[in-house]
Coordinates of N, CA and C and ligand atoms in Angstrom, one line a residue:
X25 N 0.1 -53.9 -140.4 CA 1.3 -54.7 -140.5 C 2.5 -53.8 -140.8
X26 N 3.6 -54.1 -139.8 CA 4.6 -52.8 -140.4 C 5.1 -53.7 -141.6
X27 N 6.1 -52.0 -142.7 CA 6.5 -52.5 -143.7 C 7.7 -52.1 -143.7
X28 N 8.7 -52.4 -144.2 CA 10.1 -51.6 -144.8 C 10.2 -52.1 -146.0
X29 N 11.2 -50.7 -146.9 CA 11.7 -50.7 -148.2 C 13.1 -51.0 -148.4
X30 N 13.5 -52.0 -149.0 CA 14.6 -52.4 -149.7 C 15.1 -51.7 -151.1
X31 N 15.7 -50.9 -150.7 CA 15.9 -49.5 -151.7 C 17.9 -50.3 -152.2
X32 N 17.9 -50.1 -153.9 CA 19.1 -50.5 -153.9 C 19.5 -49.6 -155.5
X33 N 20.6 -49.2 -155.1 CA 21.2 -48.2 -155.8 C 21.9 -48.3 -157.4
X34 N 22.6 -47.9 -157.5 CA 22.6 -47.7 -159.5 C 23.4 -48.9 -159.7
X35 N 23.3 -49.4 -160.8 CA 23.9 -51.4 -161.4 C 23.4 -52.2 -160.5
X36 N 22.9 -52.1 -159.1 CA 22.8 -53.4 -158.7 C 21.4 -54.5 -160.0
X37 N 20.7 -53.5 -160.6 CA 20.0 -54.1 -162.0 C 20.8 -55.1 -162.7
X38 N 22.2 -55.3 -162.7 CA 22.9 -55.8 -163.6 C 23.3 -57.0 -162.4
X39 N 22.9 -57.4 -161.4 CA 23.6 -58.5 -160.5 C 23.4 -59.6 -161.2
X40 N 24.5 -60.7 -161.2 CA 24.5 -61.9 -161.4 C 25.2 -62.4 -163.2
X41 N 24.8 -61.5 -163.5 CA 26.0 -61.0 -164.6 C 26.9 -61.0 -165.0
X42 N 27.6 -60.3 -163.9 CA 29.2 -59.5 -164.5 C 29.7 -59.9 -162.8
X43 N 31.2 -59.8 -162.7 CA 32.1 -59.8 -161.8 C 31.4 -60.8 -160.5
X44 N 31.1 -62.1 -160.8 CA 30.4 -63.1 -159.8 C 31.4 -62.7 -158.3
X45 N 32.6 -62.9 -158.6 CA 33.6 -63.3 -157.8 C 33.4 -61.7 -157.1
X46 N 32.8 -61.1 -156.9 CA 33.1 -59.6 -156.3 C 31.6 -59.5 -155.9
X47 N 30.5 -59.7 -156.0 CA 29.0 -59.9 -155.8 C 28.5 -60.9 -156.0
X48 N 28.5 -61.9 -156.6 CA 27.9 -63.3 -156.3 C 27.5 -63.1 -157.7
X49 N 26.4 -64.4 -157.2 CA 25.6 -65.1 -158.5 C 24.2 -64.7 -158.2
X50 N 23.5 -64.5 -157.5 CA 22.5 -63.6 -157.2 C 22.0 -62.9 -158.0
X51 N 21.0 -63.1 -158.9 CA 20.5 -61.3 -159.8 C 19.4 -60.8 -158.5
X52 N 19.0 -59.5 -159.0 CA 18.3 -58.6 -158.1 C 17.2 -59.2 -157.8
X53 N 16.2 -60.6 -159.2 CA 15.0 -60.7 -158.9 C 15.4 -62.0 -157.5
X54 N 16.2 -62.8 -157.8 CA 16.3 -63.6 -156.4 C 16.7 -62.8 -155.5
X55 N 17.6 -62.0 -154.7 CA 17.4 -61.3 -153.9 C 16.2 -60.4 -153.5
X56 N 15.5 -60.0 -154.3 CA 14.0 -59.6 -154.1 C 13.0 -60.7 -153.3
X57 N 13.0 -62.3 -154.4 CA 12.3 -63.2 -153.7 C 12.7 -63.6 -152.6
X58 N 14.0 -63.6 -152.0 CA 14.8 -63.8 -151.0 C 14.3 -62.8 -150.0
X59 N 14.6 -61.6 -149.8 CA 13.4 -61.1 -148.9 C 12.5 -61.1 -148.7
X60 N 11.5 -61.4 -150.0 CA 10.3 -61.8 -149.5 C 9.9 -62.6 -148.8
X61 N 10.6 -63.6 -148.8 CA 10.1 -64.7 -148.2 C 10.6 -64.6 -146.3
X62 N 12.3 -63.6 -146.4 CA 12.3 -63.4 -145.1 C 11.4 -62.4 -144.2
X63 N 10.8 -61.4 -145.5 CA 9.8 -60.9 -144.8 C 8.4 -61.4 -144.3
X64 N 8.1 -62.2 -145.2 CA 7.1 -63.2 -144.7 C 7.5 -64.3 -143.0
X65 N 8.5 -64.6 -143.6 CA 8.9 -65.5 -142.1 C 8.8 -64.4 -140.6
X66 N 8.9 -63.1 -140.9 CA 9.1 -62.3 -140.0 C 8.0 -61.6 -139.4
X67 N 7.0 -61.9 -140.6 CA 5.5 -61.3 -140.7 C 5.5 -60.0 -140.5
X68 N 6.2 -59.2 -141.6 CA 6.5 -58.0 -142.1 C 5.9 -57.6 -143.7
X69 N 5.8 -56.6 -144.1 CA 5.5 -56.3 -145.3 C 6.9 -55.6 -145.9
X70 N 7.2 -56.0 -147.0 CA 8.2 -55.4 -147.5 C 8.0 -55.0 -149.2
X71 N 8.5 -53.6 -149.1 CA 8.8 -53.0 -150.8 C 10.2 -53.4 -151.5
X72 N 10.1 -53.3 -152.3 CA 11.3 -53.5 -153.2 C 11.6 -52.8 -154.2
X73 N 12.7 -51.7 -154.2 CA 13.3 -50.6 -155.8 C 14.1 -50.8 -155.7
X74 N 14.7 -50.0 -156.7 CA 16.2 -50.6 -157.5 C 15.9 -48.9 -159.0
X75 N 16.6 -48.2 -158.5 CA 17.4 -46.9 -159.2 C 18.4 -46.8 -159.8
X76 N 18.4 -46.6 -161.0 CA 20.3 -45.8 -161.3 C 20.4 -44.4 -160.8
X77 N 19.2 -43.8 -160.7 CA 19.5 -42.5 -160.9 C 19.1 -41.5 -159.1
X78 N 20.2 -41.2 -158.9 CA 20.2 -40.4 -157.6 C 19.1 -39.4 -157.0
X79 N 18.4 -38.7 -157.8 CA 17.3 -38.1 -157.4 C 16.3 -38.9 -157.2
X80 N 15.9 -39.8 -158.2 CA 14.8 -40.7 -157.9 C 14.9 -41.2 -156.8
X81 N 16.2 -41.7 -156.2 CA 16.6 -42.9 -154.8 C 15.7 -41.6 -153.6
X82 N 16.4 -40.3 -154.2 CA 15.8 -39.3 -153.0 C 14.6 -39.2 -153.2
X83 N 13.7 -39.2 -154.3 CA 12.5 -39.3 -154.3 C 11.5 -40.6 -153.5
X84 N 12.4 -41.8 -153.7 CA 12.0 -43.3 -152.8 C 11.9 -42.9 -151.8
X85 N 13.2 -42.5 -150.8 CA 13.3 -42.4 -149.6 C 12.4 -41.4 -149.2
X86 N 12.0 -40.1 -149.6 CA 10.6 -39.3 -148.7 C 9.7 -39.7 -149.1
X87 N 9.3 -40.5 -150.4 CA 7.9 -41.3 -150.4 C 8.0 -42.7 -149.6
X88 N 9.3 -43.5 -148.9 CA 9.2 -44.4 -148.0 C 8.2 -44.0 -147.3
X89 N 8.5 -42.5 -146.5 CA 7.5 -41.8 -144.7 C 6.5 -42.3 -145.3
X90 N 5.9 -42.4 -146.0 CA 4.0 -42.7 -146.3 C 4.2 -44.1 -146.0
X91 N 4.6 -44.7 -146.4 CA 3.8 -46.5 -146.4 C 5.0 -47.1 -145.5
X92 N 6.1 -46.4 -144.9 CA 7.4 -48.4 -144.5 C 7.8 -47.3 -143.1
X93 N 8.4 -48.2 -142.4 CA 8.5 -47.8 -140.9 C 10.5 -47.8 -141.2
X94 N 10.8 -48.4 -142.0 CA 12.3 -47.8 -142.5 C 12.7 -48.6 -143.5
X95 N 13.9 -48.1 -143.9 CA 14.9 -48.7 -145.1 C 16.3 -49.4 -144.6
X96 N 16.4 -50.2 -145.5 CA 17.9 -51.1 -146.0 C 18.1 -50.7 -147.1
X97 N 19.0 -50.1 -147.6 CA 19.6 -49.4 -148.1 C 21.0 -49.9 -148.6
X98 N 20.8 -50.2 -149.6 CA 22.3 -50.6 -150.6 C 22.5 -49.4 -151.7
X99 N 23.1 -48.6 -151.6 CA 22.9 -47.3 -152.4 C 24.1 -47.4 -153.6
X100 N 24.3 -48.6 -153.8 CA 25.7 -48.3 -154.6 C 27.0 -47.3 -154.2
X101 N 27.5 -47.1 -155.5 CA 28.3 -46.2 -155.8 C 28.1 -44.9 -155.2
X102 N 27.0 -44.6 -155.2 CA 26.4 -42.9 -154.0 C 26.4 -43.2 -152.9
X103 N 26.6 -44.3 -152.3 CA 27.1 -44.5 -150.9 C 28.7 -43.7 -150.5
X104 N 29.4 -43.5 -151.7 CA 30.5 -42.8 -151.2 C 30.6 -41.5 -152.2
X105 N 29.9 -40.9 -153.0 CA 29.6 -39.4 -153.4 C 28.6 -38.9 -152.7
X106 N 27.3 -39.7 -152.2 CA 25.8 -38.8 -152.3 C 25.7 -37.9 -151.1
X107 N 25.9 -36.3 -150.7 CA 25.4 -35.9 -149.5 C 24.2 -35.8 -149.5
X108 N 23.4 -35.8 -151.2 CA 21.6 -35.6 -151.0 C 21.4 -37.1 -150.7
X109 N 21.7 -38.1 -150.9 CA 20.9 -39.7 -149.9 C 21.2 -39.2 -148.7
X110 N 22.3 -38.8 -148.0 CA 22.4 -38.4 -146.2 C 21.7 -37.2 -146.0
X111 N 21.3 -36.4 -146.9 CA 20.1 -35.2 -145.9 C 18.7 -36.1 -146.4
X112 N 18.4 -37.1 -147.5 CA 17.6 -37.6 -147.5 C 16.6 -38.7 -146.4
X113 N 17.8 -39.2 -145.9 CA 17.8 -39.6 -144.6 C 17.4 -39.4 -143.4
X114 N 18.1 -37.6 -143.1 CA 18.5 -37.3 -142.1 C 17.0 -36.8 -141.9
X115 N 16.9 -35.9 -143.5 CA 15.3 -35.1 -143.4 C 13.7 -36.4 -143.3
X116 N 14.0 -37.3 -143.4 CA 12.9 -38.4 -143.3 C 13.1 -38.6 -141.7
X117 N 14.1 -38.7 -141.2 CA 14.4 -39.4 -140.1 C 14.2 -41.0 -139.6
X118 N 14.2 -41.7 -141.0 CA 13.7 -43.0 -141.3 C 14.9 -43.6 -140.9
X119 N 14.5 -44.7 -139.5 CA 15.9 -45.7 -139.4 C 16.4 -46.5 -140.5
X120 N 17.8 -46.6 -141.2 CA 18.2 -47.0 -142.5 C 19.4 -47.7 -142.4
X121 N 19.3 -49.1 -142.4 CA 20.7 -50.2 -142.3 C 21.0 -50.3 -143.8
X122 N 22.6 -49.5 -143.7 CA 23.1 -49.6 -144.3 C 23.6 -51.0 -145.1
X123 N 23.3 -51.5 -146.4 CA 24.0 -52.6 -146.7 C 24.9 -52.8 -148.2
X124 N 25.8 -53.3 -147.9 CA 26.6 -53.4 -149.0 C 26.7 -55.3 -149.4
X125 N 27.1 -55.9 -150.7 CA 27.1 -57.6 -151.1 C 28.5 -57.5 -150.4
X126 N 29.5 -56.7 -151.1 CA 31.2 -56.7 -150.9 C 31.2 -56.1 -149.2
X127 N 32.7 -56.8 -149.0 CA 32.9 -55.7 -147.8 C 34.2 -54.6 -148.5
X128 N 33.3 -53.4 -148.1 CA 33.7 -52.4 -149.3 C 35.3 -52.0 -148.1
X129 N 35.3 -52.3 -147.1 CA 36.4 -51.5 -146.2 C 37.4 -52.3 -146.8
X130 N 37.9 -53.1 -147.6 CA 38.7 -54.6 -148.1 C 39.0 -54.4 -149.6
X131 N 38.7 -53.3 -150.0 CA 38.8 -53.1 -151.3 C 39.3 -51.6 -151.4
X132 N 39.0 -51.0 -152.7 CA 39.5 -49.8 -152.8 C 39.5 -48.6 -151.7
X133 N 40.6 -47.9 -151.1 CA 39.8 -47.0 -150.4 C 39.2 -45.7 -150.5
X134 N 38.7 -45.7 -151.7 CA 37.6 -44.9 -151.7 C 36.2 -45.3 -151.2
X135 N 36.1 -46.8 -151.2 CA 35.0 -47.4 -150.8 C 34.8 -47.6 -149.5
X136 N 36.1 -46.9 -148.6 CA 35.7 -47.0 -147.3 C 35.2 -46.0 -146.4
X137 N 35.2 -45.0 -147.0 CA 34.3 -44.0 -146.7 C 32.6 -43.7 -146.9
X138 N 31.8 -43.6 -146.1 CA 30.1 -44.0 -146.7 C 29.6 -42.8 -146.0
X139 N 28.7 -41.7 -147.0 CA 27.5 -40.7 -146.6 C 26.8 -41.2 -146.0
X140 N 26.6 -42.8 -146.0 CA 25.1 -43.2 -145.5 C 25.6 -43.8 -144.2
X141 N 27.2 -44.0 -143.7 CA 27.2 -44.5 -142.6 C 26.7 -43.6 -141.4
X142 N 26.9 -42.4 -141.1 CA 26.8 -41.2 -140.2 C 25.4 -41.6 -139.7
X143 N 24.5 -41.5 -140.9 CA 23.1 -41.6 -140.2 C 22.4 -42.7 -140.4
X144 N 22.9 -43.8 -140.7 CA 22.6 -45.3 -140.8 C 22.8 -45.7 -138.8
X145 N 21.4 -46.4 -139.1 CA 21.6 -46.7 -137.4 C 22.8 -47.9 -137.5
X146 N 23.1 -48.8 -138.7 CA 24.1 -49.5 -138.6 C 24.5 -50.1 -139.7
X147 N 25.7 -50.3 -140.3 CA 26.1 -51.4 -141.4 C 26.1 -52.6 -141.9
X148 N 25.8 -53.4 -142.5 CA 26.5 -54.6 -142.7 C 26.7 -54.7 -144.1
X149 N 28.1 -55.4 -144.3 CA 28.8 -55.4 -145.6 C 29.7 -56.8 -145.9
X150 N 29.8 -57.4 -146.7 CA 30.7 -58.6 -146.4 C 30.2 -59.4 -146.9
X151 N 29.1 -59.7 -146.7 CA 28.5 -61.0 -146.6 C 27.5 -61.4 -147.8
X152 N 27.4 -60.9 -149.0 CA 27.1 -61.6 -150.2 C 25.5 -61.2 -149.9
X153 N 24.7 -61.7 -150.6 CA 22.9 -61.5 -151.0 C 22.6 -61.9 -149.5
X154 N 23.6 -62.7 -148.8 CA 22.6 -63.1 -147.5 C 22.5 -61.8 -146.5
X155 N 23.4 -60.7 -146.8 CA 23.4 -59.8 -146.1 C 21.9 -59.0 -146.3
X156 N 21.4 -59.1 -147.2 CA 20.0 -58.4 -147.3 C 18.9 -59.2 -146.5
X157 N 19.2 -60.8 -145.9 CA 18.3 -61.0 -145.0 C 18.9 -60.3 -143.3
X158 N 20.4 -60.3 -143.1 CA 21.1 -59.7 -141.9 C 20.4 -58.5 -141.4
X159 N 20.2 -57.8 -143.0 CA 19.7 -55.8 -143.3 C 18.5 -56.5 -142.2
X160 N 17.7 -56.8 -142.9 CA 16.1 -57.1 -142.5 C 15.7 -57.3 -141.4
X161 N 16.4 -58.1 -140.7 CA 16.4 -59.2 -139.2 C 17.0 -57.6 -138.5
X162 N 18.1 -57.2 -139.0 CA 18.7 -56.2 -138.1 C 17.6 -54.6 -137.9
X163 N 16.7 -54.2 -138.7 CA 16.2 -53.4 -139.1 C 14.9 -53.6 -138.2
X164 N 14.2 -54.7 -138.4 CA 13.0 -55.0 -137.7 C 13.2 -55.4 -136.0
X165 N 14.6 -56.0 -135.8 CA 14.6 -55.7 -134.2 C 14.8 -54.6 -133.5
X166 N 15.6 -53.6 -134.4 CA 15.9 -52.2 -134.4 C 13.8 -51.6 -133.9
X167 N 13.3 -52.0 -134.6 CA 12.1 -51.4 -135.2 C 10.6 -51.6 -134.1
X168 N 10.9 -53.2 -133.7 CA 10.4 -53.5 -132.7 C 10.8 -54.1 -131.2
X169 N 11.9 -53.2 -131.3 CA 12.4 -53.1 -129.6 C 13.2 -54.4 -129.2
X170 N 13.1 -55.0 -129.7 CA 14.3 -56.2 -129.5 C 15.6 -56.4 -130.3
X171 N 16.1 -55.3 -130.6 CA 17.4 -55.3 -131.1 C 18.6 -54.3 -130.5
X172 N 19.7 -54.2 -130.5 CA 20.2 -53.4 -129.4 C 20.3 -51.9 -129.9
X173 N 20.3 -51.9 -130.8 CA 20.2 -50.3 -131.5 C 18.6 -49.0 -131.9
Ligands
CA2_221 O1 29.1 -54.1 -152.4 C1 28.1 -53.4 -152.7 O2 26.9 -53.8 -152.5 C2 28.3 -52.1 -153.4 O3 27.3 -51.2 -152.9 C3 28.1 -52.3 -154.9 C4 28.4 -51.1 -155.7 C5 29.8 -50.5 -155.3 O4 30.0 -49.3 -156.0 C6 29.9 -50.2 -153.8 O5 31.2 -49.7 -153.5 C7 29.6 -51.5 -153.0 C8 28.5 -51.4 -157.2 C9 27.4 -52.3 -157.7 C10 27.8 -52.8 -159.1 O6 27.0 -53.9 -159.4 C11 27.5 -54.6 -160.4 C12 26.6 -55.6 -160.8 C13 27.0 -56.5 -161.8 C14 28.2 -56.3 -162.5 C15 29.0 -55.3 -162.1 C16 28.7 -54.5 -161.0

């Protein structure tokens, strides 16, 4: 059964918490059950982490190559410092939909620049916890030939 990993980057631990109005109401364990169940509808296998810390993320992503056929990827805040998540990437060669809850291009612009866009087969941002079922749906057509990328 293929699998992909839902890899999500430093504070997203803290969702549902703090600043609703800018990420929702969402904590990380319903968005976890939330893909689950999209991955079940899809009849996929899916992992689930959640890092603060930037080596470890790089550590996820070359232990994804053993068990997931690719990542969705919400990397936080190292979405706009990390060049080791983008050689992490590049060196896996693991297809990886970039996703963000905010649409980060609408906000500060430092957030409009992304390491992980370049080698992300594609983004999506904007759209609140539902965007992690968009990731998934987008990732697996990508994965199994019926999507356009
Ligand atoms: O919109 C996203 O998903 C982000 O990746 C979230 C990051 C931010 O640095 C990116 O620019 C966009 C921050 C996540 C912070 O999560 C919080 C959770 C609860 C309370 C406050 C922040």
């Amino acid at each position: 059964m293929m699998s992909i990993l839902i890899l999500n980057g430093p504070n997203l631990n803290l969702l549902g918490t703090r600043q609703p109005e800018v990420y929702g109401h969402a904590t990380l364990a319903d968005i976890e059950a939330m893909c689950r169940e999209k991955a079940a509808t899809l009849g996929i296998e899916a992992g689930f982490a959640q890092s603060n810390s930037e080596g470890r993320l790089v550590d996820l992503i070359h232990e994804a190559r053993e068990r997931h056929s690719g990542v969705v990827l919400n990397a936080g805040a190292y979405t706009h410092t990390s060049v080791a998540l983008m050689d992490a990437i590049t060196a896996t060669q693991l297809p990886v939909v970039e996703l963000h809850l905010s649409n980060i291009h609408a906000r500060e612009e430092f957030r409009r620049h992304s390491y992980i866009a370049p080698v992300a087969i594609g983004q999506i941002c904007g759209f609140g916890a539902a965007g992690y079922g968009l990731a998934i749906e987008a990732l697996v057509g990508h994965l199994d030939g019926s999507g356009t990328t």
